[in-house]
Amino acid sequence: MIKTILPGKTIGIIGGGQLGRMLAMSAKEMGYKIAVLDPSDRCCAKIFSDVFIQAEFNDFESVEKLCSLSDVITFEFENIDAASLEKLEKKYNIVQSAEVLRTTQHRYYEKEFARKLDIPTVDYIYVEEDTNVEITKPYLMKTVRFGYDGKGQKKISSSEEVEPQTLLEEFVKLDKEISVVAVKDKDEVNIVAVVENEHRNNILYRSKVPTTATKEQENLAIEYTKRILSNFDYYGVLTVEFFISEGKVIFNEIAPRVHNSGHITMQSATKSQFRAHIEAICGLKVGKIENKETTLYNILGQDLDYYIDVYKNNGGYLHLYEKEPRQDRKIGHINFYGDVILGGEHD
């Protein structure tokens, strides 16, 4: 049974990036104390922490110190050591289990997990060590671990290009991409938002609520997401990405945490993904969440001046993460009510 952790207690966050920052902001607003662990003493979540531990994510003693100071532990990304977390969850209140990390850290395990639940995936070839694989058509080759924002993936069309520890995914005709941001609390699973996403150069560019998917497609994606959560020992927000291809809903990947596309809920939803996550991991009831039409644009380092001008001239809801701007680095986002189409040099 999940423990009830009331405001005034301490929430430990493994990771001090923008997701950790927005989790901390939401928790502080509710009255919680915050402990953060991150390798960088300049991480953007640090300013909202009551306790900050500068350490690598694989530093077991430091992670245990964070746990000992906290009444509940969460993490902002999945690239942390699952074996260490498994040891710690036997002693401390960690409600996003090591089992979930083990599955979502590895693209092959993740795809196999979905298939065992009768959730359709793209066809793929798992390349462990033997790269002697016959290639007769183009594939998208992805490293099985530690890939994000297009890193660790490339298009290949010959056997000579195959690398070990990769997943070769067949290309599908893409109608659209959607993500289901869901939250599991002590009683039930609720949907925070269903979001349509547009990527450019493999980085999320624009998100929109509601989606242009059919109601049947959305309902199927929601049903698949609930099926995943019901088969995980997990509390909090979890996001599942799907392709819509020739009308079919196809599983892409799981993010066992709050998600970039869910930033739209800071304006679209009656309760943001960050507050919903804090409530769920603290053993509180989240309840039903409603959304209204909203558009999100990610802000990359090279586009900051453009979006500042947009904000000055058009308003909106600007969220900057206090991160140093650099090429292709996510440094903020801006939300607008309605279906907003922007144009400019950044396009």
mmCIF file of C-alpha atoms in Angstrom:
data_model
loop_
_atom_site.group_PDB
_atom_site.id
_atom_site.type_symbol
_atom_site.label_atom_id
_atom_site.label_comp_id
_atom_site.label_asym_id
_atom_site.label_seq_id
_atom_site.Cartn_x
_atom_site.Cartn_y
_atom_site.Cartn_z
ATOM 1 C CA MET A 1 0.000 0.000 0.000
ATOM 2 C CA ILE A 2 1.376 3.399 -0.997
ATOM 3 C CA LYS A 3 2.174 5.723 1.889
ATOM 4 C CA THR A 4 0.440 9.067 2.374
ATOM 5 C CA ILE A 5 3.022 11.869 2.371
ATOM 6 C CA LEU A 6 1.516 15.237 3.312
ATOM 7 C CA PRO A 7 2.889 18.748 2.639
ATOM 8 C CA GLY A 8 5.710 19.623 5.013
ATOM 9 C CA LYS A 9 7.486 16.340 4.247
ATOM 10 C CA THR A 10 10.436 15.990 1.844
ATOM 11 C CA ILE A 11 10.305 14.774 -1.749
ATOM 12 C CA GLY A 12 13.625 13.548 -3.172
ATOM 13 C CA ILE A 13 14.203 14.035 -6.904
ATOM 14 C CA ILE A 14 16.914 12.165 -8.780
ATOM 15 C CA GLY A 15 17.845 14.599 -11.543
ATOM 16 C CA GLY A 16 17.954 18.377 -11.564
ATOM 17 C CA GLY A 17 17.004 19.246 -15.142
ATOM 18 C CA GLN A 18 13.902 21.078 -16.305
ATOM 19 C CA LEU A 19 11.563 18.206 -15.428
ATOM 20 C CA GLY A 20 12.991 18.069 -11.918
ATOM 21 C CA ARG A 21 12.715 21.848 -11.729
ATOM 22 C CA MET A 22 9.015 21.888 -12.645
ATOM 23 C CA LEU A 23 8.269 18.986 -10.304
ATOM 24 C CA ALA A 24 10.019 20.898 -7.513
ATOM 25 C CA MET A 25 8.127 24.100 -8.328
ATOM 26 C CA SER A 26 4.797 22.308 -8.155
ATOM 27 C CA ALA A 27 5.708 20.512 -4.928
ATOM 28 C CA LYS A 28 6.951 23.720 -3.282
ATOM 29 C CA GLU A 29 3.694 25.424 -4.220
ATOM 30 C CA MET A 30 1.887 22.656 -2.317
ATOM 31 C CA GLY A 31 4.139 23.071 0.738
ATOM 32 C CA TYR A 32 6.615 20.180 0.360
ATOM 33 C CA LYS A 33 10.349 20.374 0.962
ATOM 34 C CA ILE A 34 12.656 19.269 -1.844
ATOM 35 C CA ALA A 35 15.940 17.354 -2.004
ATOM 36 C CA VAL A 36 17.682 17.114 -5.399
ATOM 37 C CA LEU A 37 20.601 14.999 -6.604
ATOM 38 C CA ASP A 38 22.395 15.966 -9.807
ATOM 39 C CA PRO A 39 25.997 15.884 -11.103
ATOM 40 C CA SER A 40 25.953 19.615 -11.901
ATOM 41 C CA ASP A 41 25.851 22.277 -9.203
ATOM 42 C CA ARG A 42 24.430 24.576 -11.899
ATOM 43 C CA CYS A 43 21.408 22.392 -12.670
ATOM 44 C CA CYS A 44 18.218 24.372 -13.092
ATOM 45 C CA ALA A 45 16.282 22.564 -10.311
ATOM 46 C CA LYS A 46 18.853 23.459 -7.651
ATOM 47 C CA ILE A 47 17.327 26.855 -6.885
ATOM 48 C CA PHE A 48 14.104 25.162 -5.714
ATOM 49 C CA SER A 49 15.816 22.582 -3.495
ATOM 50 C CA ASP A 50 16.044 22.715 0.298
ATOM 51 C CA VAL A 51 18.823 20.114 0.129
ATOM 52 C CA PHE A 52 21.118 19.675 -2.869
ATOM 53 C CA ILE A 53 23.492 16.745 -3.355
ATOM 54 C CA GLN A 54 26.050 17.058 -6.135
ATOM 55 C CA ALA A 55 26.857 13.536 -7.281
ATOM 56 C CA GLU A 56 26.784 11.243 -10.284
ATOM 57 C CA PHE A 57 23.625 9.199 -10.759
ATOM 58 C CA ASN A 58 25.573 5.946 -10.325
ATOM 59 C CA ASP A 59 27.044 7.088 -6.977
ATOM 60 C CA PHE A 60 25.178 4.603 -4.776
ATOM 61 C CA GLU A 61 26.130 6.186 -1.455
ATOM 62 C CA SER A 62 24.967 9.626 -2.562
ATOM 63 C CA VAL A 63 21.693 8.314 -3.975
ATOM 64 C CA GLU A 64 21.117 6.469 -0.699
ATOM 65 C CA LYS A 65 21.824 9.698 1.183
ATOM 66 C CA LEU A 66 19.103 11.396 -0.895
ATOM 67 C CA CYS A 67 16.738 8.542 -0.039
ATOM 68 C CA SER A 68 17.525 8.765 3.678
ATOM 69 C CA LEU A 69 16.663 12.476 3.681
ATOM 70 C CA SER A 70 13.399 12.022 1.777
ATOM 71 C CA ASP A 71 9.936 10.709 2.599
ATOM 72 C CA VAL A 72 9.340 9.660 -1.021
ATOM 73 C CA ILE A 73 11.693 9.441 -4.012
ATOM 74 C CA THR A 74 11.008 10.178 -7.668
ATOM 75 C CA PHE A 75 13.158 10.628 -10.761
ATOM 76 C CA GLU A 76 12.972 12.929 -13.767
ATOM 77 C CA PHE A 77 14.510 10.607 -16.358
ATOM 78 C CA GLU A 78 15.023 6.885 -16.823
ATOM 79 C CA ASN A 79 18.783 6.656 -17.419
ATOM 80 C CA ILE A 80 19.699 5.801 -13.833
ATOM 81 C CA ASP A 81 21.004 2.501 -12.483
ATOM 82 C CA ALA A 82 18.111 0.064 -12.104
ATOM 83 C CA ALA A 83 20.153 -2.392 -10.002
ATOM 84 C CA SER A 84 20.944 0.313 -7.444
ATOM 85 C CA LEU A 85 17.327 1.425 -7.372
ATOM 86 C CA GLU A 86 16.207 -2.172 -6.775
ATOM 87 C CA LYS A 87 18.393 -2.359 -3.658
ATOM 88 C CA LEU A 88 17.181 0.995 -2.384
ATOM 89 C CA GLU A 89 13.472 0.392 -2.960
ATOM 90 C CA LYS A 90 13.585 -2.422 -0.395
ATOM 91 C CA LYS A 91 14.487 0.110 2.265
ATOM 92 C CA TYR A 92 13.092 3.458 1.075
ATOM 93 C CA ASN A 93 9.825 4.796 -0.351
ATOM 94 C CA ILE A 94 10.455 4.594 -4.110
ATOM 95 C CA VAL A 95 7.150 4.302 -5.966
ATOM 96 C CA GLN A 96 8.430 4.151 -9.579
ATOM 97 C CA SER A 97 9.922 0.695 -9.446
ATOM 98 C CA ALA A 98 13.246 -0.622 -10.717
ATOM 99 C CA GLU A 99 11.227 -3.107 -12.785
ATOM 100 C CA VAL A 100 9.820 -0.202 -14.815
ATOM 101 C CA LEU A 101 13.298 1.266 -15.316
ATOM 102 C CA ARG A 102 14.704 -2.062 -16.475
ATOM 103 C CA THR A 103 11.998 -2.353 -19.118
ATOM 104 C CA THR A 104 12.003 1.238 -20.358
ATOM 105 C CA GLN A 105 15.789 1.636 -20.427
ATOM 106 C CA HIS A 106 16.098 -0.982 -23.160
ATOM 107 C CA ARG A 107 14.238 -0.558 -26.461
ATOM 108 C CA TYR A 108 14.040 -4.299 -27.142
ATOM 109 C CA TYR A 109 12.679 -5.166 -23.686
ATOM 110 C CA GLU A 110 10.202 -2.315 -24.037
ATOM 111 C CA LYS A 111 8.919 -3.485 -27.430
ATOM 112 C CA GLU A 112 8.676 -7.074 -26.205
ATOM 113 C CA PHE A 113 6.752 -5.908 -23.129
ATOM 114 C CA ALA A 114 4.233 -4.116 -25.360
ATOM 115 C CA ARG A 115 3.834 -7.158 -27.596
ATOM 116 C CA LYS A 116 3.189 -9.425 -24.616
ATOM 117 C CA LEU A 117 0.288 -7.106 -23.752
ATOM 118 C CA ASP A 118 -1.047 -7.434 -27.338
ATOM 119 C CA ILE A 119 -0.142 -3.833 -28.146
ATOM 120 C CA PRO A 120 0.991 -3.437 -31.778
ATOM 121 C CA THR A 121 4.543 -2.214 -32.466
ATOM 122 C CA VAL A 122 6.515 -1.585 -35.640
ATOM 123 C CA ASP A 123 8.316 -4.649 -36.964
ATOM 124 C CA TYR A 124 11.924 -4.799 -35.796
ATOM 125 C CA ILE A 125 15.147 -6.805 -35.673
ATOM 126 C CA TYR A 126 17.110 -6.967 -32.422
ATOM 127 C CA VAL A 127 20.878 -6.959 -32.985
ATOM 128 C CA GLU A 128 22.684 -8.072 -29.842
ATOM 129 C CA GLU A 129 26.305 -8.732 -30.818
ATOM 130 C CA ASP A 130 26.202 -10.565 -34.153
ATOM 131 C CA THR A 131 25.833 -7.885 -36.839
ATOM 132 C CA ASN A 132 25.588 -10.416 -39.668
ATOM 133 C CA VAL A 133 22.041 -9.351 -40.507
ATOM 134 C CA GLU A 134 20.651 -9.311 -44.030
ATOM 135 C CA ILE A 135 19.213 -5.901 -44.892
ATOM 136 C CA THR A 136 16.967 -5.693 -47.955
ATOM 137 C CA LYS A 137 15.286 -2.343 -47.257
ATOM 138 C CA PRO A 138 15.910 0.813 -45.190
ATOM 139 C CA TYR A 139 15.621 0.621 -41.393
ATOM 140 C CA LEU A 140 15.875 3.114 -38.585
ATOM 141 C CA MET A 141 18.733 1.827 -36.407
ATOM 142 C CA LYS A 142 18.430 2.816 -32.741
ATOM 143 C CA THR A 143 20.788 2.063 -29.884
ATOM 144 C CA VAL A 144 18.922 -0.079 -27.370
ATOM 145 C CA ARG A 145 19.941 2.168 -24.456
ATOM 146 C CA PHE A 146 20.473 5.860 -23.689
ATOM 147 C CA GLY A 147 18.859 7.400 -26.755
ATOM 148 C CA TYR A 148 16.805 10.609 -26.707
ATOM 149 C CA ASP A 149 15.915 13.507 -29.033
ATOM 150 C CA GLY A 150 17.139 11.511 -32.028
ATOM 151 C CA LYS A 151 20.516 10.733 -30.463
ATOM 152 C CA GLY A 152 21.653 7.159 -30.994
ATOM 153 C CA GLN A 153 19.603 6.599 -34.140
ATOM 154 C CA LYS A 154 20.167 6.796 -37.882
ATOM 155 C CA LYS A 155 18.742 5.514 -41.143
ATOM 156 C CA ILE A 156 20.571 2.548 -42.680
ATOM 157 C CA SER A 157 20.100 0.672 -45.931
ATOM 158 C CA SER A 158 22.897 -1.925 -46.010
ATOM 159 C CA SER A 159 24.156 -4.817 -43.872
ATOM 160 C CA GLU A 160 27.566 -3.153 -43.523
ATOM 161 C CA GLU A 161 26.001 -0.330 -41.487
ATOM 162 C CA VAL A 162 24.511 -2.590 -38.797
ATOM 163 C CA GLU A 163 25.960 -2.046 -35.318
ATOM 164 C CA PRO A 164 25.702 -4.242 -32.186
ATOM 165 C CA GLN A 165 23.277 -3.450 -29.372
ATOM 166 C CA THR A 166 20.756 -1.839 -31.686
ATOM 167 C CA LEU A 167 17.158 -2.242 -32.726
ATOM 168 C CA LEU A 168 16.387 -2.029 -36.430
ATOM 169 C CA GLU A 169 12.892 -0.638 -36.845
ATOM 170 C CA GLU A 170 10.944 -0.835 -40.096
ATOM 171 C CA PHE A 171 9.677 2.464 -41.419
ATOM 172 C CA VAL A 172 5.929 3.023 -41.403
ATOM 173 C CA LYS A 173 3.844 5.622 -43.164
ATOM 174 C CA LEU A 174 3.302 8.222 -40.469
ATOM 175 C CA ASP A 175 -0.060 10.004 -40.297
ATOM 176 C CA LYS A 176 0.631 11.631 -36.912
ATOM 177 C CA GLU A 177 2.252 11.079 -33.511
ATOM 178 C CA ILE A 178 0.391 11.303 -30.233
ATOM 179 C CA SER A 179 1.293 10.818 -26.591
ATOM 180 C CA VAL A 180 -0.955 9.737 -23.757
ATOM 181 C CA VAL A 181 0.042 11.382 -20.477
ATOM 182 C CA ALA A 182 -1.521 9.266 -17.722
ATOM 183 C CA VAL A 183 -1.289 9.200 -13.935
ATOM 184 C CA LYS A 184 -1.748 6.266 -11.571
ATOM 185 C CA ASP A 185 -2.664 7.170 -8.002
ATOM 186 C CA LYS A 186 -3.613 5.026 -5.006
ATOM 187 C CA ASP A 187 -7.064 4.274 -6.456
ATOM 188 C CA GLU A 188 -7.085 4.493 -10.245
ATOM 189 C CA VAL A 189 -5.551 5.617 -13.523
ATOM 190 C CA ASN A 190 -6.577 9.006 -14.912
ATOM 191 C CA ILE A 191 -5.641 10.635 -18.202
ATOM 192 C CA VAL A 192 -3.848 13.949 -17.812
ATOM 193 C CA ALA A 193 -3.925 14.705 -21.557
ATOM 194 C CA VAL A 194 -3.788 13.163 -25.032
ATOM 195 C CA VAL A 195 -1.391 15.296 -27.072
ATOM 196 C CA GLU A 196 -0.514 15.481 -30.764
ATOM 197 C CA ASN A 197 3.192 16.091 -31.378
ATOM 198 C CA GLU A 198 5.252 17.441 -34.256
ATOM 199 C CA HIS A 199 8.990 16.778 -34.305
ATOM 200 C CA ARG A 200 11.687 18.567 -36.283
ATOM 201 C CA ASN A 201 15.178 17.090 -36.506
ATOM 202 C CA ASN A 202 13.988 14.435 -34.021
ATOM 203 C CA ILE A 203 13.275 17.081 -31.356
ATOM 204 C CA LEU A 204 9.763 17.951 -30.207
ATOM 205 C CA TYR A 205 8.808 21.202 -31.919
ATOM 206 C CA ARG A 206 5.063 21.681 -31.376
ATOM 207 C CA SER A 207 2.327 19.977 -29.360
ATOM 208 C CA LYS A 208 -1.417 20.411 -29.549
ATOM 209 C CA VAL A 209 -4.501 19.584 -27.469
ATOM 210 C CA PRO A 210 -6.893 18.270 -28.685
ATOM 211 C CA THR A 211 -5.369 15.964 -31.293
ATOM 212 C CA THR A 212 -6.621 15.435 -34.824
ATOM 213 C CA ALA A 213 -6.790 11.670 -34.223
ATOM 214 C CA THR A 214 -10.210 10.074 -34.305
ATOM 215 C CA LYS A 215 -12.011 9.387 -31.046
ATOM 216 C CA GLU A 216 -11.582 5.665 -31.709
ATOM 217 C CA GLN A 217 -7.813 6.077 -32.150
ATOM 218 C CA GLU A 218 -7.515 8.148 -28.972
ATOM 219 C CA ASN A 219 -9.588 5.653 -27.000
ATOM 220 C CA LEU A 220 -7.413 2.772 -28.220
ATOM 221 C CA ALA A 221 -4.216 4.636 -27.256
ATOM 222 C CA ILE A 222 -5.733 5.328 -23.823
ATOM 223 C CA GLU A 223 -6.711 1.681 -23.417
ATOM 224 C CA TYR A 224 -3.161 0.549 -24.327
ATOM 225 C CA THR A 225 -1.690 3.034 -21.837
ATOM 226 C CA LYS A 226 -3.955 1.799 -19.047
ATOM 227 C CA ARG A 227 -2.981 -1.776 -19.933
ATOM 228 C CA ILE A 228 0.695 -0.836 -19.521
ATOM 229 C CA LEU A 229 0.146 0.875 -16.165
ATOM 230 C CA SER A 230 -1.911 -2.019 -14.829
ATOM 231 C CA ASN A 231 1.063 -4.318 -15.515
ATOM 232 C CA PHE A 232 3.663 -2.135 -13.780
ATOM 233 C CA ASP A 233 4.350 -1.615 -10.085
ATOM 234 C CA TYR A 234 4.227 2.127 -10.486
ATOM 235 C CA TYR A 235 2.651 5.323 -9.152
ATOM 236 C CA GLY A 236 2.819 8.758 -10.739
ATOM 237 C CA VAL A 237 2.741 10.136 -14.273
ATOM 238 C CA LEU A 238 3.722 7.831 -17.124
ATOM 239 C CA THR A 239 3.623 8.781 -20.800
ATOM 240 C CA VAL A 240 3.265 6.475 -23.790
ATOM 241 C CA GLU A 241 4.092 7.635 -27.312
ATOM 242 C CA PHE A 242 2.186 6.223 -30.282
ATOM 243 C CA PHE A 243 2.354 6.450 -34.066
ATOM 244 C CA ILE A 244 -0.855 6.674 -36.088
ATOM 245 C CA SER A 245 -0.070 4.879 -39.343
ATOM 246 C CA GLU A 246 -2.691 4.295 -42.042
ATOM 247 C CA GLY A 247 -5.321 4.585 -39.337
ATOM 248 C CA LYS A 248 -3.659 2.103 -36.968
ATOM 249 C CA VAL A 249 -2.421 2.936 -33.454
ATOM 250 C CA ILE A 250 1.154 1.650 -33.027
ATOM 251 C CA PHE A 251 3.204 1.704 -29.821
ATOM 252 C CA ASN A 252 6.462 3.666 -29.954
ATOM 253 C CA GLU A 253 7.896 3.998 -26.443
ATOM 254 C CA ILE A 254 7.244 4.543 -22.735
ATOM 255 C CA ALA A 255 8.523 7.421 -20.601
ATOM 256 C CA PRO A 256 8.094 6.448 -16.902
ATOM 257 C CA ARG A 257 7.964 10.068 -15.762
ATOM 258 C CA VAL A 258 6.569 13.457 -16.628
ATOM 259 C CA HIS A 259 7.105 14.216 -20.310
ATOM 260 C CA ASN A 260 8.011 17.089 -22.629
ATOM 261 C CA SER A 261 4.659 16.890 -24.419
ATOM 262 C CA GLY A 262 2.955 17.099 -21.027
ATOM 263 C CA HIS A 263 4.303 20.631 -20.505
ATOM 264 C CA ILE A 264 1.213 21.720 -22.403
ATOM 265 C CA THR A 265 -0.868 20.733 -19.353
ATOM 266 C CA MET A 266 0.539 23.690 -17.416
ATOM 267 C CA GLN A 267 -2.117 25.680 -19.321
ATOM 268 C CA SER A 268 -4.379 23.138 -21.050
ATOM 269 C CA ALA A 269 -5.379 21.054 -18.041
ATOM 270 C CA THR A 270 -7.299 21.610 -14.840
ATOM 271 C CA LYS A 271 -4.288 19.977 -13.159
ATOM 272 C CA SER A 272 -0.784 19.934 -14.663
ATOM 273 C CA GLN A 273 1.216 16.739 -15.098
ATOM 274 C CA PHE A 274 3.619 17.995 -12.433
ATOM 275 C CA ARG A 275 0.997 18.474 -9.722
ATOM 276 C CA ALA A 276 -0.676 15.196 -10.706
ATOM 277 C CA HIS A 277 2.648 13.378 -10.363
ATOM 278 C CA ILE A 278 3.402 14.888 -6.949
ATOM 279 C CA GLU A 279 -0.061 14.006 -5.668
ATOM 280 C CA ALA A 280 0.146 10.434 -6.970
ATOM 281 C CA ILE A 281 3.604 9.626 -5.577
ATOM 282 C CA CYS A 282 2.536 11.086 -2.223
ATOM 283 C CA GLY A 283 -0.416 8.712 -1.965
ATOM 284 C CA LEU A 284 -3.030 11.378 -2.645
ATOM 285 C CA LYS A 285 -6.028 11.174 -4.985
ATOM 286 C CA VAL A 286 -5.553 12.982 -8.291
ATOM 287 C CA GLY A 287 -9.092 12.863 -9.679
ATOM 288 C CA LYS A 288 -10.429 13.572 -13.145
ATOM 289 C CA ILE A 289 -8.579 16.101 -15.311
ATOM 290 C CA GLU A 290 -10.122 18.158 -18.108
ATOM 291 C CA ASN A 291 -8.318 19.951 -20.970
ATOM 292 C CA LYS A 292 -9.044 22.847 -23.307
ATOM 293 C CA GLU A 293 -7.544 23.709 -26.679
ATOM 294 C CA THR A 294 -3.902 24.714 -26.240
ATOM 295 C CA THR A 295 -0.717 24.833 -28.341
ATOM 296 C CA LEU A 296 2.856 24.359 -27.092
ATOM 297 C CA TYR A 297 6.126 25.309 -28.777
ATOM 298 C CA ASN A 298 9.454 24.058 -27.468
ATOM 299 C CA ILE A 299 12.143 26.729 -27.239
ATOM 300 C CA LEU A 300 15.631 25.684 -28.329
ATOM 301 C CA GLY A 301 18.711 27.750 -27.576
ATOM 302 C CA GLN A 302 19.074 29.168 -31.087
ATOM 303 C CA ASP A 303 15.427 30.296 -31.141
ATOM 304 C CA LEU A 304 15.256 32.183 -27.837
ATOM 305 C CA ASP A 305 15.195 35.685 -29.340
ATOM 306 C CA TYR A 306 12.430 34.707 -31.765
ATOM 307 C CA TYR A 307 10.172 33.422 -28.985
ATOM 308 C CA ILE A 308 10.916 36.393 -26.738
ATOM 309 C CA ASP A 309 9.653 38.627 -29.577
ATOM 310 C CA VAL A 310 6.588 36.405 -30.011
ATOM 311 C CA TYR A 311 5.870 36.676 -26.301
ATOM 312 C CA LYS A 312 6.333 40.459 -26.231
ATOM 313 C CA ASN A 313 4.071 40.951 -29.239
ATOM 314 C CA ASN A 314 1.439 38.249 -28.735
ATOM 315 C CA GLY A 315 1.411 37.219 -25.085
ATOM 316 C CA GLY A 316 1.017 33.576 -24.177
ATOM 317 C CA TYR A 317 2.511 31.661 -21.254
ATOM 318 C CA LEU A 318 6.305 31.666 -21.353
ATOM 319 C CA HIS A 319 8.264 29.128 -19.294
ATOM 320 C CA LEU A 320 12.066 29.436 -19.281
ATOM 321 C CA TYR A 321 14.250 26.959 -17.418
ATOM 322 C CA GLU A 322 17.222 29.240 -16.596
ATOM 323 C CA LYS A 323 19.500 27.128 -18.766
ATOM 324 C CA GLU A 324 22.326 28.536 -20.854
ATOM 325 C CA PRO A 325 21.166 28.739 -24.504
ATOM 326 C CA ARG A 326 23.019 26.608 -27.016
ATOM 327 C CA GLN A 327 22.208 24.901 -30.307
ATOM 328 C CA ASP A 328 19.313 22.411 -30.048
ATOM 329 C CA ARG A 329 19.211 22.590 -26.243
ATOM 330 C CA LYS A 330 15.718 22.790 -24.742
ATOM 331 C CA ILE A 331 15.698 25.933 -22.646
ATOM 332 C CA GLY A 332 11.982 26.588 -22.318
ATOM 333 C CA HIS A 333 8.520 26.357 -23.833
ATOM 334 C CA ILE A 334 5.611 28.658 -24.535
ATOM 335 C CA ASN A 335 1.922 27.777 -24.375
ATOM 336 C CA PHE A 336 -0.970 29.504 -26.111
ATOM 337 C CA TYR A 337 -4.687 28.946 -25.770
ATOM 338 C CA GLY A 338 -6.255 27.852 -29.043
ATOM 339 C CA ASP A 339 -4.725 26.411 -32.208
ATOM 340 C CA VAL A 340 -1.784 28.765 -32.790
ATOM 341 C CA ILE A 341 0.428 28.529 -35.871
ATOM 342 C CA LEU A 342 3.725 30.404 -35.689
ATOM 343 C CA GLY A 343 6.065 31.208 -38.542
ATOM 344 C CA GLY A 344 9.433 32.863 -38.762
ATOM 345 C CA GLU A 345 13.134 32.388 -39.309
ATOM 346 C CA HIS A 346 13.286 29.585 -36.726
ATOM 347 C CA ASP A 347 11.192 27.466 -39.115
#
